[in-house]
Short mmCIF file of C-alpha atoms and ligand atoms in Angstrom, two decimals:
data_model
loop_
_atom_site.label_atom_id
_atom_site.label_comp_id
_atom_site.label_asym_id
_atom_site.label_seq_id
_atom_site.Cartn_x
_atom_site.Cartn_y
_atom_site.Cartn_z
CA UNK A 251 -6.28 -14.56 -9.10
CA UNK A 252 -8.47 -11.82 -10.62
CA UNK A 253 -8.22 -8.69 -8.53
CA UNK A 254 -9.88 -5.28 -8.79
CA UNK A 255 -8.65 -2.23 -6.90
CA UNK A 256 -11.18 0.52 -6.31
CA UNK A 257 -9.26 3.72 -5.68
CA UNK A 258 -6.68 2.18 -7.98
CA UNK A 259 -4.97 5.42 -8.98
CA UNK A 260 -4.31 6.56 -5.41
CA UNK A 261 -0.99 6.10 -3.72
CA UNK A 262 -1.93 2.89 -1.85
CA UNK A 263 -4.21 1.51 -4.58
CA UNK A 264 -1.71 1.95 -7.38
CA UNK A 265 1.21 0.47 -5.46
CA UNK A 266 -1.00 -2.46 -4.36
CA UNK A 267 -2.22 -3.05 -7.92
CA UNK A 268 1.23 -2.93 -9.47
CA UNK A 269 2.67 -5.06 -6.65
CA UNK A 270 0.01 -7.77 -7.01
CA UNK A 271 0.44 -7.74 -10.79
CA UNK A 272 4.18 -8.26 -10.25
CA UNK A 273 3.16 -11.36 -8.27
CA UNK A 274 1.34 -12.58 -11.37
CA UNK A 275 -2.22 -11.75 -10.38
CA UNK A 276 -4.50 -10.29 -13.04
CA UNK A 277 -5.24 -6.77 -11.80
CA UNK A 278 -7.73 -4.08 -12.80
CA UNK A 279 -7.13 -0.70 -11.17
CA UNK A 280 -10.46 1.14 -11.24
CA UNK A 281 -11.04 4.72 -10.31
CA UNK A 282 -13.70 7.40 -10.86
CA UNK A 283 -10.91 9.87 -11.69
CA UNK A 284 -10.86 9.57 -15.48
CA UNK A 285 -7.96 11.99 -15.92
CA UNK A 286 -5.69 9.77 -13.83
CA UNK A 287 -6.96 6.62 -15.57
CA UNK A 288 -6.29 8.16 -19.01
CA UNK A 289 -2.86 9.24 -17.81
CA UNK A 290 -2.02 5.75 -16.56
CA UNK A 291 -3.22 4.22 -19.83
CA UNK A 292 -0.72 6.55 -21.52
CA UNK A 293 2.07 5.70 -19.09
CA UNK A 294 1.73 8.85 -16.96
CA UNK A 295 1.91 8.17 -13.22
CA UNK A 296 -0.12 10.42 -10.90
CA UNK A 297 2.48 10.05 -8.12
CA UNK A 298 6.22 9.60 -7.90
CA UNK A 299 7.33 6.52 -5.95
CA UNK A 300 10.78 5.00 -6.22
CA UNK A 301 10.67 1.96 -8.55
CA UNK A 302 6.96 2.29 -9.42
CA UNK A 303 7.38 3.47 -12.99
CA UNK A 304 9.70 0.60 -13.97
CA UNK A 305 7.56 -2.04 -12.27
CA UNK A 306 4.43 -0.65 -13.94
CA UNK A 307 6.06 -0.83 -17.38
CA UNK A 308 7.08 -4.40 -16.69
CA UNK A 309 3.61 -5.62 -15.61
CA UNK A 310 1.92 -3.64 -18.38
CA UNK A 311 4.15 -5.33 -20.94
CA UNK A 312 3.06 -8.70 -19.52
CA UNK A 313 -0.58 -7.51 -19.68
CA UNK A 314 -1.01 -8.20 -15.95
CA UNK A 315 -2.60 -4.82 -15.18
CA UNK A 316 -5.35 -2.67 -16.71
CA UNK A 317 -6.77 0.71 -15.80
CA UNK A 318 -10.41 1.66 -16.12
CA UNK A 319 -13.00 4.12 -14.89
CA UNK A 320 -15.67 1.47 -15.42
CA UNK A 321 -16.08 0.30 -11.81
CA UNK A 322 -18.96 -2.08 -12.64
CA UNK A 323 -16.87 -4.00 -15.18
CA UNK A 324 -13.94 -4.21 -12.73
CA UNK A 325 -16.22 -5.61 -9.99
CA UNK A 326 -17.82 -8.14 -12.32
CA UNK A 327 -14.48 -9.43 -13.62
CA UNK A 328 -12.83 -9.97 -10.23
CA UNK A 329 -12.77 -12.50 -7.37
CA UNK A 330 -11.18 -10.15 -4.86
CA UNK A 331 -12.05 -6.45 -4.77
CA UNK A 332 -9.71 -4.20 -2.83
CA UNK A 333 -11.02 -0.89 -1.58
CA UNK A 334 -8.23 1.63 -1.14
CA UNK A 335 -10.01 4.96 -1.28
CA UNK A 336 -9.10 7.94 0.88
CA UNK A 337 -10.39 8.14 4.44
CA UNK A 338 -9.50 11.75 5.36
CA UNK A 339 -9.98 13.51 8.67
CA UNK A 340 -13.63 14.51 9.01
CA UNK A 341 -15.38 16.90 11.38
CA UNK A 342 -14.87 16.73 15.18
CA UNK A 343 -12.26 13.99 15.07
CA UNK A 344 -14.46 11.66 13.01
CA UNK A 345 -12.98 9.85 10.00
CA UNK A 346 -14.67 10.73 6.73
CA UNK A 347 -15.64 7.37 5.18
CA UNK A 348 -17.87 8.81 2.45
CA UNK A 349 -15.56 7.58 -0.36
CA UNK A 350 -15.62 4.09 1.14
CA UNK A 351 -19.43 4.10 1.26
CA UNK A 352 -19.54 5.20 -2.39
CA UNK A 353 -17.20 2.34 -3.33
CA UNK A 354 -19.30 -0.19 -1.37
CA UNK A 355 -22.43 1.05 -3.16
CA UNK A 356 -20.85 0.34 -6.58
CA UNK A 357 -19.77 -3.11 -5.40
CA UNK A 358 -23.28 -3.88 -4.08
CA UNK A 359 -24.80 -2.77 -7.40
CA UNK A 360 -22.50 -4.91 -9.52
CA UNK A 361 -21.90 -8.18 -7.67
CA UNK A 362 -22.62 -11.02 -10.09
CA UNK A 363 -21.13 -13.95 -8.15
CA UNK A 364 -19.29 -14.56 -4.81
CA UNK A 365 -16.88 -11.70 -4.08
CA UNK A 366 -14.27 -11.11 -1.42
CA UNK A 367 -14.08 -7.44 -0.49
CA UNK A 368 -10.72 -6.50 1.06
CA UNK A 369 -10.58 -3.13 2.79
CA UNK A 370 -7.11 -1.61 2.56
CA UNK A 371 -8.06 1.94 3.47
CA UNK A 372 -7.29 2.83 7.10
CA UNK A 373 -10.73 2.75 8.71
CA UNK A 374 -11.96 3.08 12.31
CA UNK A 375 -12.49 -0.11 14.28
CA UNK A 376 -15.87 -1.59 13.38
CA UNK A 377 -15.94 -0.27 9.80
CA UNK A 378 -15.52 -3.73 8.24
CA UNK A 379 -18.53 -4.90 10.20
CA UNK A 380 -20.47 -1.85 9.04
CA UNK A 381 -19.34 -2.55 5.44
CA UNK A 382 -20.68 -6.10 5.63
CA UNK A 383 -24.09 -4.89 6.85
CA UNK A 384 -24.13 -2.09 4.28
CA UNK A 385 -23.40 -4.50 1.42
CA UNK A 386 -26.00 -6.96 2.69
CA UNK A 387 -28.74 -4.35 2.74
CA UNK A 388 -27.75 -2.72 -0.58
CA UNK A 389 -27.09 -5.89 -2.58
CA UNK A 390 -28.93 -5.85 -5.94
CA UNK A 391 -28.45 -9.50 -6.76
CA UNK A 392 -29.52 -11.33 -3.59
CA UNK A 393 -28.24 -14.68 -4.82
CA UNK A 394 -24.63 -13.47 -4.50
CA UNK A 395 -22.68 -14.15 -1.33
CA UNK A 396 -19.61 -12.25 -0.19
CA UNK A 397 -17.11 -11.74 2.63
CA UNK A 398 -15.41 -8.60 3.88
CA UNK A 399 -11.81 -8.73 5.11
CA UNK A 400 -9.55 -6.11 6.60
CA UNK A 401 -6.08 -6.01 5.02
CA UNK A 402 -4.36 -2.85 6.28
CA UNK A 403 -1.37 -1.35 4.48
CA UNK A 404 2.00 -0.44 5.99
CA UNK A 405 3.47 1.48 3.07
CA UNK A 406 5.77 4.41 3.71
CA UNK A 407 5.77 7.29 1.27
CA UNK A 408 9.06 7.06 -0.63
CA UNK A 409 9.58 3.33 -0.10
CA UNK A 410 6.07 2.08 -0.78
CA UNK A 411 7.03 -0.32 -3.59
CA UNK A 412 9.74 -1.94 -1.51
CA UNK A 413 7.40 -2.08 1.52
CA UNK A 414 4.74 -3.78 -0.59
CA UNK A 415 7.05 -6.31 -2.23
CA UNK A 416 8.95 -7.21 0.95
CA UNK A 417 6.52 -6.67 3.82
CA UNK A 418 7.46 -7.66 7.38
CA UNK A 419 3.99 -9.09 7.90
CA UNK A 420 0.64 -9.27 6.18
CA UNK A 421 -2.41 -8.71 8.34
CA UNK A 422 -5.71 -10.30 7.42
CA UNK A 423 -8.81 -9.66 9.51
CA UNK A 424 -11.38 -12.23 8.44
CA UNK A 425 -14.56 -13.55 9.95
CA UNK A 426 -14.79 -16.66 7.74
CA UNK A 427 -12.35 -19.45 6.86
CA UNK A 428 -13.16 -19.15 3.17
CA UNK A 429 -12.18 -15.46 3.19
CA UNK A 430 -8.97 -16.11 5.16
CA UNK A 431 -7.98 -18.93 2.79
CA UNK A 432 -8.53 -16.76 -0.28
CA UNK A 433 -6.28 -14.03 1.17
CA UNK A 434 -3.62 -16.61 2.06
CA UNK A 435 -3.75 -17.87 -1.54
CA UNK A 436 -3.46 -14.30 -2.87
CA UNK A 437 -0.31 -13.70 -0.84
CA UNK A 438 1.10 -17.23 -1.11
CA UNK A 439 4.05 -16.08 -3.27
CA UNK A 440 5.16 -13.58 -0.59
CA UNK A 441 7.83 -14.84 1.79
CA UNK A 442 6.19 -13.19 4.78
CA UNK A 443 4.26 -14.22 7.90
CA UNK A 444 0.52 -13.80 7.44
CA UNK A 445 -1.31 -12.98 10.64
CA UNK A 446 -4.97 -13.93 10.48
CA UNK A 447 -7.24 -12.38 13.06
CA UNK A 448 -10.74 -10.91 13.38
CA UNK A 449 -11.63 -7.74 11.46
CA UNK A 450 -11.71 -5.43 14.48
CA UNK A 451 -8.27 -6.50 15.69
CA UNK A 452 -6.86 -6.08 12.17
CA UNK A 453 -8.27 -2.55 11.95
CA UNK A 454 -6.81 -1.83 15.37
CA UNK A 455 -3.34 -3.16 14.41
CA UNK A 456 -2.99 -0.42 11.81
CA UNK A 457 -3.90 2.35 14.28
CA UNK A 458 -1.75 0.85 17.02
CA UNK A 459 1.31 0.71 14.72
CA UNK A 460 1.06 4.30 13.48
CA UNK A 461 0.26 5.58 16.98
CA UNK A 462 3.21 3.70 18.46
CA UNK A 463 5.62 5.11 15.86
CA UNK A 464 4.30 8.60 16.60
CA UNK A 465 4.64 7.97 20.34
CA UNK A 466 8.32 7.09 19.96
CA UNK A 467 8.90 10.29 17.97
CA UNK A 468 7.10 12.47 20.51
CA UNK A 469 8.92 10.69 23.33
CA UNK A 470 12.37 11.36 21.88
CA UNK A 471 11.44 14.96 21.06
CA UNK A 472 10.56 15.46 24.71
CA UNK A 473 13.80 13.83 25.88
CA UNK A 474 15.69 16.09 23.43
CA UNK A 475 14.12 19.19 24.92
CA UNK A 476 15.12 18.12 28.41
CA UNK A 477 18.66 17.44 27.10
CA UNK A 478 18.84 21.02 25.84
CA UNK A 479 17.67 22.39 29.20
CA UNK A 480 20.13 20.36 31.28
CA UNK A 481 23.05 20.51 28.81
CA UNK A 482 23.06 16.80 27.94
CA UNK A 483 23.60 15.63 24.35
CA UNK A 484 20.81 13.74 22.55
CA UNK A 485 23.28 12.00 20.21
CA UNK A 486 25.07 10.43 23.16
CA UNK A 487 21.77 9.61 24.84
CA UNK A 488 20.53 7.84 21.70
CA UNK A 489 23.79 5.89 21.33
CA UNK A 490 23.23 4.61 24.84
CA UNK A 491 19.54 3.83 24.31
CA UNK A 492 19.51 2.06 20.98
CA UNK A 493 21.86 -0.76 21.94
CA UNK A 494 19.20 -1.95 24.34
CA UNK A 495 17.46 -4.53 22.12
CA UNK A 496 14.16 -3.81 23.84
CA UNK A 497 14.37 -0.24 22.57
CA UNK A 498 16.30 -0.27 19.25
CA UNK A 499 17.11 2.84 17.25
CA UNK A 500 14.29 3.30 14.75
CA UNK A 501 11.73 6.12 14.98
CA UNK A 502 13.82 7.80 17.62
CA UNK A 503 15.27 10.63 15.55
CA UNK A 504 14.37 13.93 17.15
CA UNK A 505 13.03 16.49 14.71
CA UNK A 506 10.40 19.09 13.94
CA UNK A 507 7.64 16.62 14.80
CA UNK A 508 5.98 13.96 12.67
CA UNK A 509 4.20 15.02 9.50
CA UNK A 510 2.69 13.42 6.42
CA UNK A 511 -0.76 12.23 5.51
CA UNK A 512 -1.13 9.42 8.06
CA UNK A 513 0.39 9.60 11.54
CA UNK A 514 -1.55 12.63 12.85
CA UNK A 515 -4.77 11.64 11.09
CA UNK A 516 -4.63 8.11 12.49
CA UNK A 517 -3.88 9.11 16.09
CA UNK A 518 -6.72 11.63 16.01
CA UNK A 519 -9.03 8.94 14.66
CA UNK A 520 -7.91 6.49 17.36
CA UNK A 521 -8.45 9.14 20.05
CA UNK A 522 -11.96 9.64 18.70
CA UNK A 523 -12.63 5.89 18.73
CA UNK A 524 -11.29 5.63 22.30
CA UNK A 525 -13.28 8.59 23.59
CA UNK A 526 -16.49 7.21 22.07
CA UNK A 527 -15.74 3.86 23.76
CA UNK A 528 -15.11 5.59 27.13
CA UNK A 529 -11.42 4.63 27.14
CA UNK A 530 -8.74 6.79 28.71
CA UNK A 531 -6.72 8.24 25.82
CA UNK A 532 -4.52 10.72 27.69
CA UNK A 533 -1.26 9.28 26.36
CA UNK A 534 -2.40 9.56 22.73
CA UNK A 535 -3.55 13.13 23.31
CA UNK A 536 -0.13 13.98 24.77
CA UNK A 537 1.61 12.46 21.74
CA UNK A 538 -0.33 14.88 19.53
CA UNK A 539 0.20 17.77 21.93
CA UNK A 540 3.95 17.17 22.00
CA UNK A 541 4.03 17.36 18.20
CA UNK A 542 2.59 20.88 18.28
CA UNK A 543 5.19 21.86 20.90
CA UNK A 544 8.01 21.06 18.44
CA UNK A 545 6.98 23.81 16.00
CA UNK A 546 6.43 26.26 18.89
CA UNK A 547 9.94 25.51 20.19
CA UNK A 548 11.49 26.09 16.77
CA UNK A 549 9.63 29.41 16.57
CA UNK A 550 10.97 30.38 20.03
CA UNK A 551 14.52 29.63 18.89
CA UNK A 552 14.04 31.74 15.73
CA UNK A 553 12.62 34.63 17.75
CA UNK A 554 15.35 34.35 20.36
CA UNK A 555 18.12 34.34 17.73
CA UNK A 556 16.67 37.26 15.80
CA UNK A 557 15.38 39.25 18.80
CA UNK A 558 17.56 42.28 18.33
CA UNK A 559 17.67 42.38 14.57
CA UNK A 560 15.94 44.92 12.38
CA UNK A 561 15.72 42.98 9.10
CA UNK A 562 14.58 39.43 9.64
CA UNK A 563 15.16 37.28 6.61
CA UNK A 564 14.61 33.62 7.33
CA UNK A 565 15.51 30.79 4.93
CA UNK A 566 13.68 27.48 5.18
CA UNK A 567 15.52 24.51 3.69
CA UNK A 568 13.21 21.58 2.92
CA UNK A 569 9.45 21.66 2.39
CA UNK A 570 8.42 18.00 2.08
CA UNK A 571 7.37 16.16 5.26
CA UNK A 572 10.45 13.94 5.01
CA UNK A 573 13.28 13.41 2.54
CA UNK A 574 12.73 11.30 -0.57
CA UNK A 575 9.30 12.66 -1.48
CA UNK A 576 7.65 15.80 -2.86
CA UNK A 577 4.71 15.25 -0.50
CA UNK A 578 4.03 18.34 1.62
CA UNK A 579 0.86 17.09 3.28
CA UNK A 580 0.91 18.07 6.96
CA UNK A 581 4.59 18.93 6.58
CA UNK A 582 6.26 20.46 9.65
CA UNK A 583 7.98 22.89 7.24
CA UNK A 584 4.62 24.22 6.09
CA UNK A 585 3.35 24.50 9.67
CA UNK A 586 6.48 26.50 10.53
CA UNK A 587 6.15 28.74 7.45
CA UNK A 588 2.58 29.58 8.48
CA UNK A 589 3.86 30.71 11.89
CA UNK A 590 6.73 32.69 10.30
CA UNK A 591 4.22 34.46 8.05
CA UNK A 592 2.11 35.40 11.10
CA UNK A 593 5.22 37.07 12.55
CA UNK A 594 5.96 38.95 9.31
CA UNK A 595 9.37 37.43 8.62
CA UNK A 596 10.72 37.70 5.10
CA UNK A 597 10.77 34.05 3.99
CA UNK A 598 12.98 32.39 1.40
CA UNK A 599 12.54 28.67 0.75
CA UNK A 600 14.39 25.93 -1.06
CA UNK A 601 13.61 22.25 -1.55
CA UNK A 602 15.31 19.93 -4.07
CA UNK A 603 11.95 18.65 -5.35
CA UNK A 604 9.10 20.84 -4.08
CA UNK A 605 8.91 23.84 -6.37
CA UNK A 606 5.62 25.38 -5.37
CA UNK A 607 3.31 25.55 -2.39
CA UNK A 608 -0.41 25.93 -1.94
CA UNK A 609 -1.86 29.05 -3.58
CA UNK A 610 -2.30 30.85 -0.26
CA UNK A 611 1.35 30.36 0.76
CA UNK A 612 3.03 30.78 -2.62
CA UNK A 613 2.89 34.61 -2.77
CA UNK A 614 4.25 34.91 0.78
CA UNK A 615 7.51 33.07 0.14
CA UNK A 616 10.35 33.47 -2.35
CA UNK A 617 11.69 30.29 -3.93
CA UNK A 618 15.46 29.93 -4.28
CA UNK A 619 17.20 27.75 -6.84
CA UNK A 620 19.65 26.25 -4.34
CA UNK A 621 20.46 26.08 -0.65
CA UNK A 622 23.40 28.37 -1.31
CA UNK A 623 21.18 30.98 -2.93
CA UNK A 624 18.69 30.68 -0.05
CA UNK A 625 21.51 31.43 2.41
CA UNK A 626 22.45 34.67 0.65
CA UNK A 627 21.82 37.65 2.94
CA UNK A 628 19.82 35.47 5.33
CA UNK A 629 19.66 36.02 9.09
CA UNK A 630 18.61 32.49 9.98
CA UNK A 631 18.72 29.21 8.05
CA UNK A 632 16.27 26.57 9.24
CA UNK A 633 16.74 22.99 8.02
CA UNK A 634 13.32 21.31 8.07
CA UNK A 635 13.84 18.23 5.85
CA UNK A 636 16.78 15.80 6.04
CA UNK A 637 17.73 15.93 2.32
CA UNK A 638 21.21 14.56 1.60
CA UNK A 639 22.31 17.74 -0.17
CA UNK A 640 21.81 19.72 3.05
CA UNK A 641 24.05 17.27 4.90
CA UNK A 642 26.82 18.07 2.40
CA UNK A 643 26.55 21.88 2.55
CA UNK A 644 29.84 23.76 2.65
CA UNK A 645 29.38 25.50 5.99
CA UNK A 646 32.16 28.00 5.47
CA UNK A 647 30.50 29.16 2.24
CA UNK A 648 27.13 29.32 4.06
CA UNK A 649 28.80 31.40 6.75
CA UNK A 650 30.07 33.96 4.22
CA UNK A 651 26.74 34.10 2.38
CA UNK A 652 24.56 34.73 5.39
CA UNK A 653 24.03 38.15 6.90
CA UNK A 654 23.91 36.58 10.34
CA UNK A 655 25.31 33.05 10.48
CA UNK A 656 22.58 31.33 12.48
CA UNK A 657 21.49 27.77 11.62
CA UNK A 658 18.61 25.96 13.26
CA UNK A 659 18.98 22.33 12.25
CA UNK A 660 15.72 20.62 13.19
CA UNK A 661 16.89 17.28 11.75
CA UNK A 662 20.29 17.18 13.47
CA UNK A 663 21.99 16.44 10.15
CA UNK A 664 24.95 18.79 10.57
CA UNK A 665 27.85 18.33 12.92
CA UNK A 666 27.75 20.66 15.91
CA UNK A 667 31.56 20.81 15.85
CA UNK A 668 31.80 21.56 12.10
CA UNK A 669 29.20 24.32 12.38
CA UNK A 670 31.08 25.76 15.34
CA UNK A 671 34.38 25.63 13.45
CA UNK A 672 32.76 27.50 10.55
CA UNK A 673 31.75 30.26 12.96
CA UNK A 674 28.05 29.47 12.87
CA UNK A 675 25.67 29.83 15.78
CA UNK A 676 24.12 26.40 15.61
CA UNK A 677 21.04 24.96 17.33
CA UNK A 678 19.98 21.36 16.84
CA UNK A 679 17.21 19.47 18.60
CA UNK A 680 18.59 18.26 21.91
CA UNK A 681 22.18 19.02 20.93
CA UNK A 682 24.71 20.93 23.02
CA UNK A 683 25.45 24.51 22.11
CA UNK A 684 29.09 25.19 21.28
CA UNK A 685 29.49 28.91 21.57
CA UNK A 686 32.55 30.66 22.81
CA UNK A 687 33.69 34.22 22.58
CA UNK A 688 34.78 33.66 18.97
CA UNK A 689 31.33 32.67 17.68
CA UNK A 690 29.66 35.33 19.77
CA UNK A 691 32.06 37.95 18.43
CA UNK A 692 31.48 36.99 14.81
CA UNK A 693 27.76 37.07 15.42
CA UNK A 694 27.90 40.52 17.03
CA UNK A 695 30.19 41.92 14.31
CA UNK A 696 27.80 40.95 11.58
CA UNK A 697 24.77 42.28 13.43
C1 UGA B 134 3.63 6.00 7.94
C2 UGA B 134 4.04 4.64 8.51
O1 UGA B 134 5.43 4.61 8.73
C3 UGA B 134 3.66 3.53 7.52
O2 UGA B 134 3.95 2.26 8.08
C4 UGA B 134 2.16 3.61 7.23
O3 UGA B 134 1.75 2.62 6.31
C5 UGA B 134 1.85 4.97 6.64
O4 UGA B 134 2.24 5.99 7.61
C6 UGA B 134 0.37 5.01 6.38
O5 UGA B 134 -0.41 4.94 7.34
O6 UGA B 134 -0.02 5.02 5.20
P1 UGA B 134 4.74 7.73 6.23
O7 UGA B 134 3.58 8.63 6.47
O8 UGA B 134 5.23 7.54 4.84
O9 UGA B 134 4.42 6.25 6.80
O10 UGA B 134 5.91 8.36 7.09
P2 UGA B 134 7.10 7.88 8.04
O11 UGA B 134 8.27 7.52 7.25
O12 UGA B 134 6.62 6.90 9.05
O13 UGA B 134 7.41 9.28 8.76
C7 UGA B 134 6.36 10.02 9.41
C8 UGA B 134 6.90 11.32 9.97
O14 UGA B 134 7.69 11.08 11.14
C9 UGA B 134 7.80 12.12 9.02
O15 UGA B 134 7.49 13.49 9.12
C10 UGA B 134 9.20 11.84 9.53
O16 UGA B 134 10.12 12.87 9.24
C11 UGA B 134 8.94 11.75 11.03
N1 UGA B 134 9.95 10.96 11.76
C12 UGA B 134 10.15 9.65 11.48
C13 UGA B 134 10.67 11.57 12.79
O17 UGA B 134 10.49 12.78 13.09
N2 UGA B 134 11.57 10.83 13.48
C14 UGA B 134 11.80 9.52 13.22
O18 UGA B 134 12.64 8.90 13.90
C15 UGA B 134 11.07 8.92 12.20
#
């Protein structure tokens, strides 16, 4: 089928375009950002995603995908037009849908025959309905008919290509049989259940999924804190929980709180939708509140460990919001660094892929070339991202490099026992503290 993607150079748009081209559809990725379009035409990807570059080369060679900044031409040439523009957090909990409205305006101006408009952007419940009315009243060529469907994405940063090519389900919110049938045809080569529902329920599925994942994370972070207070061990607790099939083990890793471009934004948007609809949204508010507590707790641990020290050099290992990406949007590491700056700590950072921060933070931190270098002369090493290379650190060497051998491992990637054996004062999230006279003595000697 002929498909256009508006917002086709963005993370979701580009992966969707390349993925549909790989399934033999004829795709035009359209975007108002000419620099990105020119780059893509010259083989330069605006984002890094595992497998994307190779798949793009393959579909380009088969002439299945094209990139253009000419939105009108893309609309005219296509049967299905995906909209995958950004829907960032707006003012007062509202979602900013201005980019979506701009995209709808271009579609309304350029419709030349029946079009199916598929909204992939995460949009508040009711937006598809609004889009249909907006298109109807802005249509230039009144002889054209159209449908609007909701087709939310479930792509994780870092495994987006895989998530697109092998989805666990495809959600289609459609208010007409013709629209639903066209979407089923588009995805007919995917070996995946297609759930067809109404547009509002489809929009809601996306918010419910992200909010549920975030709820599990906040839940386990709270359990981990209680474990610490009562001297139970979160690893053992999780082993006992995850074998219960009703619970399972995914999205139950305690940590510094969820980050990234979507989870927080989507819960806040859902809270806003609920409040406006007079629903009780206390649980969702607590999920967000708990996330803020995680960073506060890490700060308390840092302050407690360094309370009696004069020099306070803190090393932060990991800047991206999770391993496998250079994305630092809403990263817990950045939220922590902001708090460390407020408290005037000397901050050294290291991340295997993130080599600079926003302009305002950059001058306040010193970048190291390796985790080992970051540990040199440090009073406290805080692991914020679960990169493999941090799991393999030689703890004895870290011990000798640090001024005060304190590690706060917010991803629980090190072994409590190994850290203890290396003489390190170790704190995980919900893990037991192993400190005997030996560790205490080493700590005091160095101080
Ligand atoms: C998330 C969802 O997982 C995708 O399904 C969804 O499509 C996407 O948002 C979106 O709305 O576009 P993503 O933002 O890439 O994907 O991140 P996740 O892999 O879900 O992780 C989110 C955060 O939770 C990360 O900071 C991660 O470190 C944290 N996390 C995850 C935990 O703290 N514990 C866990 O057990 C799992």
